[in-house]
Coordinates of C-alpha atoms in Angstrom, one line a residue:
M1 CA -53.5 -8.9 5.7
L2 CA -50.0 -9.0 4.2
A3 CA -47.4 -10.6 6.4
F4 CA -43.7 -10.9 6.5
P5 CA -42.0 -13.7 8.5
S6 CA -39.6 -11.5 10.4
T7 CA -39.4 -8.2 12.3
Y8 CA -40.5 -4.9 10.9
S9 CA -37.0 -3.6 10.4
V10 CA -36.1 -6.6 8.3
G11 CA -39.4 -6.9 6.4
I12 CA -39.8 -3.3 5.4
T13 CA -36.3 -3.5 3.9
S14 CA -37.5 -6.2 1.5
L15 CA -38.2 -4.6 -1.9
G16 CA -40.4 -7.4 -2.9
Y17 CA -42.6 -7.1 0.1
Q18 CA -42.8 -3.3 -0.3
V19 CA -43.9 -3.6 -4.0
V20 CA -46.6 -6.2 -3.1
W21 CA -47.9 -4.0 -0.3
A22 CA -48.0 -0.9 -2.5
S23 CA -49.7 -2.7 -5.3
L24 CA -52.5 -3.9 -3.0
A25 CA -52.7 -0.5 -1.2
S26 CA -53.1 1.3 -4.4
R27 CA -56.4 -0.5 -5.2
S28 CA -59.6 1.2 -4.1
D29 CA -61.3 -2.2 -3.6
V30 CA -58.6 -3.5 -1.1
D31 CA -58.0 -2.5 2.5
V32 CA -54.5 -4.0 3.2
R33 CA -52.9 -4.2 6.6
R34 CA -49.3 -5.3 7.4
L35 CA -48.1 -7.9 9.9
F36 CA -44.6 -8.6 11.1
T37 CA -43.4 -10.9 13.9
D38 CA -42.9 -7.9 16.3
Q39 CA -45.7 -5.5 15.2
G40 CA -48.5 -4.8 12.7
D41 CA -50.9 -2.3 11.5
P42 CA -54.2 -1.8 13.4
P43 CA -56.6 -4.7 12.7
H44 CA -59.6 -4.3 10.4
A45 CA -62.6 -2.8 12.2
A46 CA -64.6 -6.0 11.7
Q47 CA -61.9 -8.3 12.9
R48 CA -63.2 -10.4 15.8
G49 CA -62.0 -13.9 16.5
R50 CA -61.2 -16.6 14.0
G51 CA -60.0 -14.6 10.9
A52 CA -63.1 -12.5 10.9
G53 CA -62.8 -9.4 8.8
L54 CA -60.1 -10.9 6.7
D55 CA -60.7 -12.1 3.1
L56 CA -57.0 -12.6 2.3
F57 CA -53.9 -13.5 4.3
G58 CA -50.7 -13.2 2.3
L59 CA -47.0 -14.1 3.0
S60 CA -43.9 -13.0 1.1
L61 CA -41.2 -15.6 1.5
S62 CA -37.6 -15.1 0.4
W63 CA -35.7 -17.5 2.7
E64 CA -36.4 -21.1 3.4
L65 CA -35.7 -20.8 7.1
D66 CA -38.5 -18.2 7.5
G67 CA -41.1 -20.6 6.1
P68 CA -42.2 -22.2 9.5
V69 CA -42.9 -18.7 10.8
L70 CA -46.1 -18.8 8.7
L71 CA -47.7 -21.1 11.2
D72 CA -46.9 -18.8 14.1
L73 CA -48.6 -15.9 12.2
L74 CA -51.7 -18.0 11.3
E75 CA -52.0 -19.1 15.0
Q76 CA -51.7 -15.5 16.1
L77 CA -54.8 -14.6 13.9
D78 CA -56.6 -17.8 14.9
I79 CA -56.6 -19.0 11.2
P80 CA -56.6 -22.9 10.9
L81 CA -53.1 -24.1 9.9
W82 CA -54.1 -26.7 7.3
S83 CA -55.9 -25.4 4.2
Q84 CA -58.3 -28.3 4.3
Q85 CA -59.5 -27.3 7.7
R86 CA -60.6 -23.8 6.6
G87 CA -64.2 -23.0 6.1
E88 CA -66.3 -20.5 4.2
H89 CA -65.6 -17.7 6.6
D90 CA -61.8 -18.2 6.8
P91 CA -59.5 -16.0 4.7
I92 CA -57.8 -17.3 1.5
V93 CA -54.2 -17.8 2.6
F94 CA -51.8 -17.1 -0.3
G95 CA -48.0 -16.7 -0.7
G96 CA -45.3 -15.7 -3.1
G97 CA -41.6 -15.0 -3.4
P98 CA -38.6 -16.9 -4.7
V99 CA -38.8 -19.8 -2.1
L100 CA -42.4 -20.6 -2.9
T101 CA -41.9 -20.1 -6.7
A102 CA -39.0 -22.6 -6.6
N103 CA -40.6 -25.3 -4.4
P104 CA -43.7 -24.6 -2.4
E105 CA -44.4 -28.3 -1.6
P106 CA -43.2 -28.6 2.0
L107 CA -45.5 -25.7 2.9
A108 CA -48.2 -26.4 0.3
P109 CA -50.8 -27.9 2.7
F110 CA -50.8 -24.6 4.6
F111 CA -51.5 -22.4 1.6
D112 CA -54.8 -22.0 -0.4
A113 CA -52.9 -20.5 -3.3
V114 CA -49.3 -19.9 -4.3
L115 CA -48.3 -17.2 -6.8
L116 CA -45.5 -18.4 -9.0
G117 CA -43.3 -15.7 -10.4
D118 CA -43.4 -11.9 -10.7
G119 CA -46.0 -10.1 -8.8
E120 CA -46.5 -7.3 -11.4
L121 CA -48.5 -9.8 -13.5
L122 CA -49.9 -12.1 -10.8
L123 CA -51.3 -9.8 -8.1
P124 CA -53.8 -7.9 -10.3
A125 CA -55.2 -11.1 -11.8
F126 CA -55.3 -12.8 -8.4
V127 CA -57.2 -9.9 -6.6
D128 CA -59.5 -9.5 -9.6
A129 CA -60.5 -13.1 -9.4
I130 CA -61.0 -12.9 -5.6
Q131 CA -63.3 -9.9 -6.0
A132 CA -65.2 -11.5 -8.8
G133 CA -65.9 -14.6 -6.7
R134 CA -66.6 -13.0 -3.3
L135 CA -70.1 -14.5 -3.1
A136 CA -69.2 -17.9 -4.4
P137 CA -68.5 -21.0 -2.2
R138 CA -64.8 -21.4 -1.1
A139 CA -64.2 -24.5 -3.3
E140 CA -65.6 -22.6 -6.4
R141 CA -63.3 -19.7 -5.7
L142 CA -60.2 -21.9 -5.4
R143 CA -61.1 -23.6 -8.7
A144 CA -61.4 -20.2 -10.4
L145 CA -58.0 -19.2 -9.1
A146 CA -56.4 -22.4 -10.4
Q147 CA -57.4 -21.4 -14.0
I148 CA -55.2 -18.3 -13.8
P149 CA -51.7 -18.8 -15.3
G150 CA -49.1 -18.9 -12.5
I151 CA -51.5 -19.5 -9.7
Y152 CA -51.1 -22.8 -8.0
V153 CA -53.8 -24.2 -5.7
P154 CA -52.2 -27.1 -3.8
S155 CA -55.4 -28.7 -2.6
L156 CA -56.4 -29.3 -6.2
Y157 CA -53.2 -31.3 -6.8
A158 CA -52.2 -34.5 -5.0
P159 CA -48.8 -36.3 -4.7
R160 CA -48.9 -39.9 -5.7
Y161 CA -46.5 -42.2 -3.8
G162 CA -45.2 -45.7 -4.5
A163 CA -45.3 -48.7 -2.2
A164 CA -42.0 -47.7 -0.7
G165 CA -43.2 -44.1 -0.1
E166 CA -41.3 -42.6 -3.1
L167 CA -42.8 -39.7 -5.0
L168 CA -44.2 -40.8 -8.3
A169 CA -46.1 -37.7 -9.5
V170 CA -48.0 -34.6 -8.5
E171 CA -51.3 -34.5 -10.4
P172 CA -54.6 -32.6 -10.6
I173 CA -57.4 -34.3 -8.7
E174 CA -60.1 -33.6 -11.2
P175 CA -60.5 -32.9 -15.0
G176 CA -60.3 -29.4 -16.3
L177 CA -57.2 -28.3 -14.2
P178 CA -53.9 -27.6 -15.9
A179 CA -51.4 -30.5 -15.5
T180 CA -48.6 -28.1 -14.9
I181 CA -48.3 -24.5 -13.6
A182 CA -45.8 -22.1 -15.2
K183 CA -43.9 -19.4 -13.4
Q184 CA -45.0 -16.0 -14.8
T185 CA -42.5 -13.4 -16.0
W186 CA -42.8 -9.6 -16.0
R187 CA -41.4 -8.1 -19.2
G188 CA -42.2 -4.5 -18.7
N189 CA -39.8 -1.6 -19.1
T190 CA -39.8 -0.7 -15.4
L191 CA -38.7 -2.8 -12.5
S192 CA -39.3 -2.1 -8.8
H193 CA -38.2 0.6 -6.4
S194 CA -38.9 1.5 -2.8
T195 CA -42.4 2.6 -1.8
V196 CA -41.5 3.0 1.9
I197 CA -38.5 4.9 3.2
T198 CA -38.0 4.8 6.9
P199 CA -35.2 5.2 9.5
E200 CA -36.6 2.1 11.2
A201 CA -35.5 -0.2 8.4
A202 CA -32.5 -2.5 8.7
W203 CA -31.0 -0.3 6.0
P204 CA -32.3 3.0 7.4
S205 CA -33.7 5.7 5.2
I206 CA -32.6 4.1 1.9
H207 CA -34.3 4.3 -1.4
M208 CA -33.8 1.0 -3.3
V209 CA -33.9 0.7 -7.0
E210 CA -33.9 -2.6 -8.9
V211 CA -31.4 -2.1 -11.7
V212 CA -31.6 -5.6 -13.2
R213 CA -33.6 -8.8 -12.7
S214 CA -32.0 -12.2 -13.0
C215 CA -28.4 -12.6 -14.1
P216 CA -26.9 -13.6 -17.5
E217 CA -24.0 -15.6 -16.0
L218 CA -26.0 -18.7 -14.9
C219 CA -23.8 -20.0 -12.1
R220 CA -25.0 -23.6 -11.8
F221 CA -26.1 -23.4 -8.2
C222 CA -27.8 -20.0 -8.4
L223 CA -31.5 -19.7 -7.8
A224 CA -31.5 -16.0 -8.3
S225 CA -30.1 -16.5 -11.8
Y226 CA -32.0 -19.5 -13.1
L227 CA -35.4 -19.0 -11.5
T228 CA -35.8 -15.4 -12.6
L229 CA -34.7 -15.8 -16.2
P230 CA -34.7 -14.1 -18.6
F231 CA -32.2 -11.3 -17.7
R232 CA -34.2 -8.0 -17.8
T233 CA -33.1 -4.4 -17.6
P234 CA -35.2 -1.2 -17.5
S235 CA -34.1 1.6 -19.8
L236 CA -32.1 4.4 -18.3
D237 CA -34.2 7.4 -19.2
D238 CA -37.7 5.8 -18.8
G239 CA -37.0 3.4 -16.0
L240 CA -34.0 4.0 -13.8
I241 CA -33.6 7.8 -13.7
P242 CA -37.3 8.4 -12.9
A243 CA -37.1 5.7 -10.1
V244 CA -34.0 7.4 -8.6
E245 CA -35.5 10.9 -8.9
K246 CA -38.6 9.8 -7.1
G247 CA -36.7 8.5 -4.1
L248 CA -34.3 11.3 -3.8
T249 CA -37.1 13.7 -3.0
A250 CA -37.4 11.9 0.4
T251 CA -33.8 10.7 1.2
Q252 CA -30.2 11.2 0.3
R253 CA -29.4 7.4 0.4
L254 CA -29.7 5.4 -2.7
G255 CA -29.2 1.6 -3.1
L256 CA -28.8 0.0 -6.5
L257 CA -30.0 -3.6 -6.4
G258 CA -29.8 -6.7 -8.5
A259 CA -27.9 -9.9 -8.9
S260 CA -25.4 -8.2 -11.2
V261 CA -26.1 -4.5 -11.4
T262 CA -23.0 -3.6 -13.4
Q263 CA -24.2 -5.7 -16.3
H264 CA -27.0 -3.4 -17.1
P265 CA -26.1 -2.2 -20.6
Q266 CA -26.3 1.5 -19.6
F267 CA -24.7 1.1 -16.1
A268 CA -21.7 3.3 -17.1
D269 CA -24.2 6.0 -18.2
L270 CA -26.0 5.7 -14.9
L271 CA -22.7 6.1 -13.0
T272 CA -21.8 9.2 -15.1
W273 CA -25.2 10.7 -14.2
L274 CA -24.7 10.0 -10.5
D275 CA -21.3 11.7 -10.8
G276 CA -22.9 15.0 -11.4
D277 CA -22.7 17.9 -9.0
R278 CA -26.4 17.7 -8.1
F279 CA -25.7 14.5 -6.2
E280 CA -23.2 16.0 -3.8
G281 CA -24.2 14.7 -0.3
T282 CA -26.0 11.7 -1.8
R283 CA -24.8 8.3 -0.5
V284 CA -24.9 5.6 -3.2
S285 CA -24.3 1.9 -2.6
V286 CA -24.6 -1.1 -4.9
S287 CA -25.3 -4.8 -4.2
S288 CA -22.9 -7.5 -5.3
V289 CA -21.3 -6.8 -8.6
R290 CA -19.5 -9.1 -11.1
A291 CA -15.8 -8.8 -10.4
A292 CA -15.0 -8.6 -14.1
T293 CA -17.1 -5.5 -14.5
V294 CA -15.4 -3.5 -11.8
T295 CA -13.7 -0.4 -13.3
P296 CA -11.7 2.6 -12.0
Q297 CA -14.8 4.7 -12.6
L298 CA -17.0 2.5 -10.4
G299 CA -14.5 2.6 -7.5
R300 CA -14.0 6.4 -7.8
I301 CA -17.7 7.3 -8.0
L302 CA -18.8 5.0 -5.2
A303 CA -16.1 6.3 -2.9
K304 CA -17.1 9.9 -3.9
R305 CA -20.7 9.1 -3.1
G306 CA -20.1 7.7 0.4
S307 CA -19.6 4.0 -0.1
K308 CA -16.8 2.4 1.9
S309 CA -16.6 -1.0 0.3
L310 CA -17.5 -3.1 -2.8
T311 CA -18.9 -6.6 -2.8
I312 CA -18.0 -9.3 -5.4
A313 CA -18.9 -13.0 -5.5
I314 CA -15.9 -15.3 -6.4
E315 CA -17.5 -18.6 -5.3
S316 CA -14.0 -20.2 -5.1
G317 CA -10.4 -19.3 -5.3
S318 CA -9.9 -22.4 -7.4
E319 CA -10.1 -21.8 -11.2
R320 CA -11.2 -25.4 -11.6
M321 CA -14.1 -24.9 -9.3
R322 CA -15.1 -21.7 -11.0
R323 CA -15.3 -23.6 -14.3
V324 CA -17.4 -26.3 -12.6
V325 CA -20.0 -23.7 -11.4
N326 CA -19.8 -21.7 -14.7
K327 CA -18.3 -18.7 -12.9
K328 CA -16.7 -17.0 -15.9
L329 CA -14.1 -15.2 -13.9
A330 CA -10.3 -15.2 -14.2
T331 CA -8.1 -14.8 -11.2
E332 CA -6.5 -11.7 -12.8
E333 CA -10.0 -10.1 -12.9
I334 CA -10.4 -10.6 -9.1
F335 CA -7.1 -8.9 -8.4
A336 CA -8.0 -6.1 -10.8
A337 CA -11.3 -5.6 -8.9
A338 CA -9.4 -5.2 -5.6
R339 CA -6.9 -2.8 -7.2
Y340 CA -9.6 -0.6 -8.7
A341 CA -11.6 -0.6 -5.5
K342 CA -8.5 0.7 -3.6
E343 CA -7.4 3.1 -6.2
G344 CA -10.9 4.6 -6.3
G345 CA -10.8 5.4 -2.6
L346 CA -12.8 2.5 -1.2
T347 CA -11.4 1.0 2.0
G348 CA -13.0 -2.4 1.9
L349 CA -13.7 -5.4 -0.3
K350 CA -16.2 -8.0 0.6
L351 CA -16.0 -11.3 -1.2
Y352 CA -18.5 -14.2 -1.2
G353 CA -17.6 -17.8 -1.7
M354 CA -19.0 -21.3 -1.0
A355 CA -17.8 -24.5 0.5
G356 CA -19.0 -28.0 -0.3
L357 CA -19.7 -27.4 -4.0
P358 CA -20.0 -30.5 -6.2
T359 CA -16.6 -32.1 -7.0
E360 CA -14.8 -29.7 -4.6
D361 CA -11.8 -31.1 -2.7
D362 CA -9.5 -29.8 0.1
A363 CA -7.1 -28.3 -2.5
D364 CA -9.9 -26.1 -3.8
I365 CA -10.6 -24.7 -0.3
E366 CA -6.9 -24.1 0.1
A367 CA -6.9 -22.2 -3.2
T368 CA -9.6 -19.9 -1.8
A369 CA -7.5 -19.1 1.3
D370 CA -4.4 -18.6 -0.9
L371 CA -6.3 -16.2 -3.1
L372 CA -7.5 -14.1 -0.2
L373 CA -4.0 -13.9 1.3
A374 CA -2.6 -13.0 -2.1
I375 CA -5.1 -10.2 -2.5
K376 CA -4.2 -8.9 0.9
A377 CA -0.6 -8.8 0.0
A378 CA -1.2 -7.1 -3.4
T379 CA -3.5 -4.4 -2.0
P380 CA -2.2 -3.5 1.5
G381 CA -4.5 -1.3 3.5
L382 CA -7.7 -2.7 1.8
R383 CA -9.9 -4.3 4.4
L384 CA -10.9 -7.8 3.2
S385 CA -13.8 -10.0 4.4
L386 CA -15.0 -13.3 3.1
G387 CA -18.6 -14.4 3.5
V388 CA -18.8 -18.1 2.9
S389 CA -21.8 -20.4 2.8
T390 CA -22.3 -24.1 2.4
F391 CA -23.7 -25.2 -1.0
V392 CA -27.4 -25.9 -0.7
P393 CA -29.2 -27.4 -3.7
K394 CA -32.1 -25.3 -5.2
A395 CA -35.0 -26.3 -7.4
H396 CA -34.9 -25.3 -11.1
T397 CA -31.1 -25.1 -11.1
P398 CA -28.6 -27.6 -12.6
F399 CA -27.4 -28.6 -9.2
Q400 CA -30.9 -29.5 -7.9
W401 CA -29.8 -33.2 -8.1
E402 CA -26.7 -32.7 -5.9
G403 CA -26.7 -33.1 -2.1
V404 CA -25.2 -31.1 0.8
R405 CA -21.7 -32.4 1.4
P406 CA -20.8 -33.1 5.1
E407 CA -17.2 -32.1 4.4
A408 CA -18.3 -28.5 4.1
E409 CA -18.4 -28.1 7.9
K410 CA -14.7 -29.0 8.3
R411 CA -13.8 -26.8 5.3
L412 CA -15.4 -23.8 6.8
K413 CA -13.2 -24.3 9.8
R414 CA -10.2 -24.8 7.6
L415 CA -10.8 -21.3 6.1
A416 CA -11.1 -19.8 9.5
R417 CA -7.8 -21.3 10.6
R418 CA -6.1 -19.9 7.4
L419 CA -7.6 -16.5 7.2
Q420 CA -8.5 -15.1 10.6
P421 CA -5.0 -15.0 12.1
K422 CA -3.9 -13.0 9.0
G423 CA -6.5 -10.2 9.7
I424 CA -9.0 -11.3 7.1
E425 CA -12.6 -11.3 8.5
L426 CA -14.4 -14.5 7.9
R427 CA -18.2 -14.5 8.0
P428 CA -19.3 -18.2 7.7
E429 CA -23.0 -19.2 7.5
S430 CA -23.9 -21.9 9.9
Y431 CA -23.4 -25.4 8.4
G432 CA -26.1 -26.8 10.6
W433 CA -28.7 -24.3 9.4
S434 CA -27.6 -24.9 5.8
V435 CA -28.7 -28.5 6.4
I436 CA -32.1 -27.4 7.5
Q437 CA -32.3 -25.0 4.6
A438 CA -31.7 -28.0 2.3
L439 CA -34.3 -30.0 4.1
L440 CA -36.8 -27.2 3.3
S441 CA -35.6 -26.6 -0.3
R442 CA -35.6 -30.2 -1.3
S443 CA -38.6 -31.9 0.3
D444 CA -42.1 -32.6 -0.8
R445 CA -45.3 -32.5 1.2
R446 CA -44.1 -35.3 3.5
L447 CA -42.3 -32.5 5.3
A448 CA -45.4 -30.6 6.2
P449 CA -46.3 -32.6 9.3
V450 CA -42.7 -32.0 10.5
I451 CA -43.1 -28.2 10.0
A452 CA -46.4 -28.3 11.9
A453 CA -44.9 -30.4 14.8
V454 CA -41.7 -28.3 15.2
R455 CA -43.6 -25.2 16.1
G456 CA -42.0 -23.6 19.1
R457 CA -38.7 -25.3 18.3
H458 CA -38.0 -24.2 14.8
D459 CA -35.2 -22.0 15.9
Q460 CA -33.4 -25.0 17.4
L461 CA -31.3 -27.4 15.3
G462 CA -32.0 -30.2 17.8
G463 CA -35.8 -29.5 17.6
W464 CA -35.7 -30.1 13.8
K465 CA -33.7 -33.3 14.0
A466 CA -35.8 -34.8 16.8
T467 CA -39.1 -33.9 15.1
Y468 CA -37.9 -35.3 11.8
R469 CA -36.9 -38.6 13.5
E470 CA -40.3 -38.9 15.1
A471 CA -42.0 -38.3 11.7
A472 CA -39.8 -40.7 9.9
A473 CA -40.8 -43.3 12.5
G474 CA -44.4 -42.6 11.8
H475 CA -45.1 -40.9 15.0
Q476 CA -46.5 -37.6 13.6
D477 CA -50.1 -37.0 12.5
A478 CA -50.4 -36.2 8.9
P479 CA -53.5 -34.7 7.2
P480 CA -55.3 -36.9 4.6
L481 CA -54.6 -36.3 0.9
S482 CA -57.3 -34.6 -1.2
S483 CA -57.1 -37.7 -3.4
G484 CA -57.7 -40.1 -0.5
G485 CA -55.3 -41.8 1.8
S486 CA -52.7 -40.0 3.8
L487 CA -49.1 -38.8 3.5
P488 CA -46.4 -41.4 4.1
P489 CA -43.6 -40.6 6.5
P490 CA -40.7 -38.6 5.2
P491 CA -37.7 -40.5 3.7
P492 CA -34.5 -40.9 5.6
W493 CA -32.7 -37.7 6.5
Q494 CA -29.6 -38.7 4.5
E495 CA -31.6 -39.2 1.3
V496 CA -33.3 -35.8 1.5
I497 CA -30.3 -33.7 2.5
H498 CA -27.0 -35.4 1.5
A499 CA -27.8 -37.9 -1.3
G500 CA -27.1 -37.2 -4.9
W501 CA -30.3 -37.8 -6.9
S502 CA -30.7 -39.6 -10.2
P503 CA -31.7 -37.3 -13.1
D504 CA -34.8 -39.6 -13.7
R505 CA -36.0 -39.2 -10.1
V506 CA -39.4 -37.5 -9.8
L507 CA -38.7 -34.1 -8.2
P508 CA -41.1 -32.5 -5.7
W509 CA -41.6 -29.6 -8.1
V510 CA -42.2 -31.8 -11.1
H511 CA -45.6 -30.1 -11.8
L512 CA -44.2 -26.6 -11.7
E513 CA -42.6 -25.1 -14.8
G514 CA -39.5 -22.9 -14.3
P515 CA -37.9 -20.8 -17.1
L516 CA -35.8 -23.8 -18.4
P517 CA -37.0 -27.4 -18.9
P518 CA -35.4 -30.2 -16.8
A519 CA -33.6 -31.6 -19.8
T520 CA -31.8 -28.3 -20.3
L521 CA -30.9 -28.1 -16.6
A522 CA -29.6 -31.7 -16.8
A523 CA -27.4 -30.7 -19.8
H524 CA -26.0 -27.8 -17.8
R525 CA -25.3 -30.1 -14.9
Q526 CA -23.4 -32.4 -17.2
Q527 CA -21.4 -29.5 -18.6
A528 CA -20.6 -28.4 -15.1
L529 CA -19.4 -31.8 -13.9
A530 CA -17.3 -32.1 -17.0
G531 CA -15.6 -28.8 -16.1
E532 CA -17.0 -26.9 -19.1
T533 CA -17.7 -23.2 -19.0
A534 CA -20.8 -22.5 -21.1
A535 CA -22.0 -19.3 -22.7
A536 CA -24.9 -17.6 -21.0
L537 CA -28.3 -18.9 -22.1
T538 CA -31.6 -17.2 -21.6
P539 CA -35.0 -18.4 -22.8
A540 CA -37.0 -16.4 -25.3

C-alpha cells in the first residue's frame, strides 16, 4: 500500500508520489495499491483485519504539516501506530520524501524504515531486500534493511539524553550497524516525469517534466537547494525531449518543474523547440524561475503557449536581506523580469518573499512593500501578487540554527496594509501554522508522543499547543526507548521553535548525513550573518 497524506486530487499531482508508485507498479513481484485521505484503490484480496494481506505500507511526505496524517491512515488499516508494537504479521511501514530525508525524528517511532534521498536508487534496493527476507523474522528483516546505504531503521538507533533532558547523541543500539546514514543521490541522465495524467488532479490533465533537480544558488534557508545537492540536469535530446514527447501523446498541457528551471544549460534550446509550429494548441507553464534568467524570449513563448503569468522568488525587497540569504539578485533584474513578462504578453507576475528572516528589521519589510509598489508603477497593467511566508528553519541548511521570529506575524500584517489598498494581491501563509511547521521540522523523538496524542485535533492550532503543554508537563504516555528507559518530556515551546541554537548543540538529525557537512553549513551561516554573498557551491 502506497499512501499520500492528502486527497487524491492533491496526491496525484505530486510528481514524487507518481514516480514511486510507477516504480513499484512496474515490478512483477509487487502488487501495489494507492491510498489517499478521501479514496483508495480496491484492497488486496487477502486483506482482512489488522494489516492482513499487506507486506508494505509506504508514505510519501513533502510537507511537515501532513506528517500527523500518517497516524490516521495507519488506524484506518488497523496497523499499530508505534513500530515497536508491530508483530510478525504486520506490514513494514516505510516512508520517504524531503521532509523525512531532512529530519525524520519526530515521526521516527512510527516508521520501520525511512528512505533518505532519491527513490531512483533506494526503491529497487529496498524492495529487493524485502523480497529476499520474506521468510525471515521481522527483526532480522529490519537489520538487513539497515545495512543498505540510505535506509534508516529508527528502532535500531536510540537517542541518548542528559540529566536535564537535552539530546546528547543518536546512536546504533548494537554493533555492526553504521554510525551514520547518508542521503542517496541519483546521478542518472534522466529525471522524473508524469506517469499519471488525469482531469481529477489539482492541476488537471497536465504532464509534468522535471527539468532540474536542486538549485545552484544556495539561498541559506532553502531546503530544496541544500538537501538535494548537487544541481542536476538531464540532457535535452536524451532526457527532456523524450519525456515531453511521451506526455504530449496524452495531453496538450505541459508543466516544466524544478527549483530553478531556467538555469538548465539548454533551457533556451528547449524554449526554441517548444516555439515550433507543431506545439500550436499546447499549453506550457513553468514553476518558479530565477528572476535574473527571465528573457524576452521566455515571456513571449510562454504567452504564446497559453501561460498567463510568471513566478519569481525575490525573498525580500531589501538588497541587504538578499545578501544575507545569498539571493544573488539585483533590484534592476527584478524590474527587468517584470518588464519582459509584460512585453512578452503575460498578464501577471507572481512574486514570493519571506518575513522573519534572520537579522531582518522593519525597514527590510518596508523595502519589500516599496519594491512591489515601484514595480506596479513601472509596469502598469501587469497584475501583481505577492506570496509571503514566515521563515521556518530547516535541517541541513545554514539557517537550521535560527529560530522562528515572533515579529514575523506583525510584519505580514504590515505588508497587507501597504499593498492590498494599492491593488496588489497578498497571499500570506499562516504565521500560526508556520510555528507548527517549525515544531515538526526542528524536534527530535520527544515530539512523537505529542503527535500521537494530538490525533483528531492536528488541524487545530489550539490542539497542538494544549497537547504540547500536557507533554511538557509529563502528562503524556511515551513509548520506551529500544536502548532502555523512556523518552523525556519535550523541551519548552520557546526553545524548540523560537530560540537560536548554538552551533555546538547536538541536532536531532546528527546521525543523518546530508550533502554538505555541518562545518560547511556553519561557515555558510557565518557568511550570511556577515552579509556576504558567496559563490554557488556543490559537492562532488
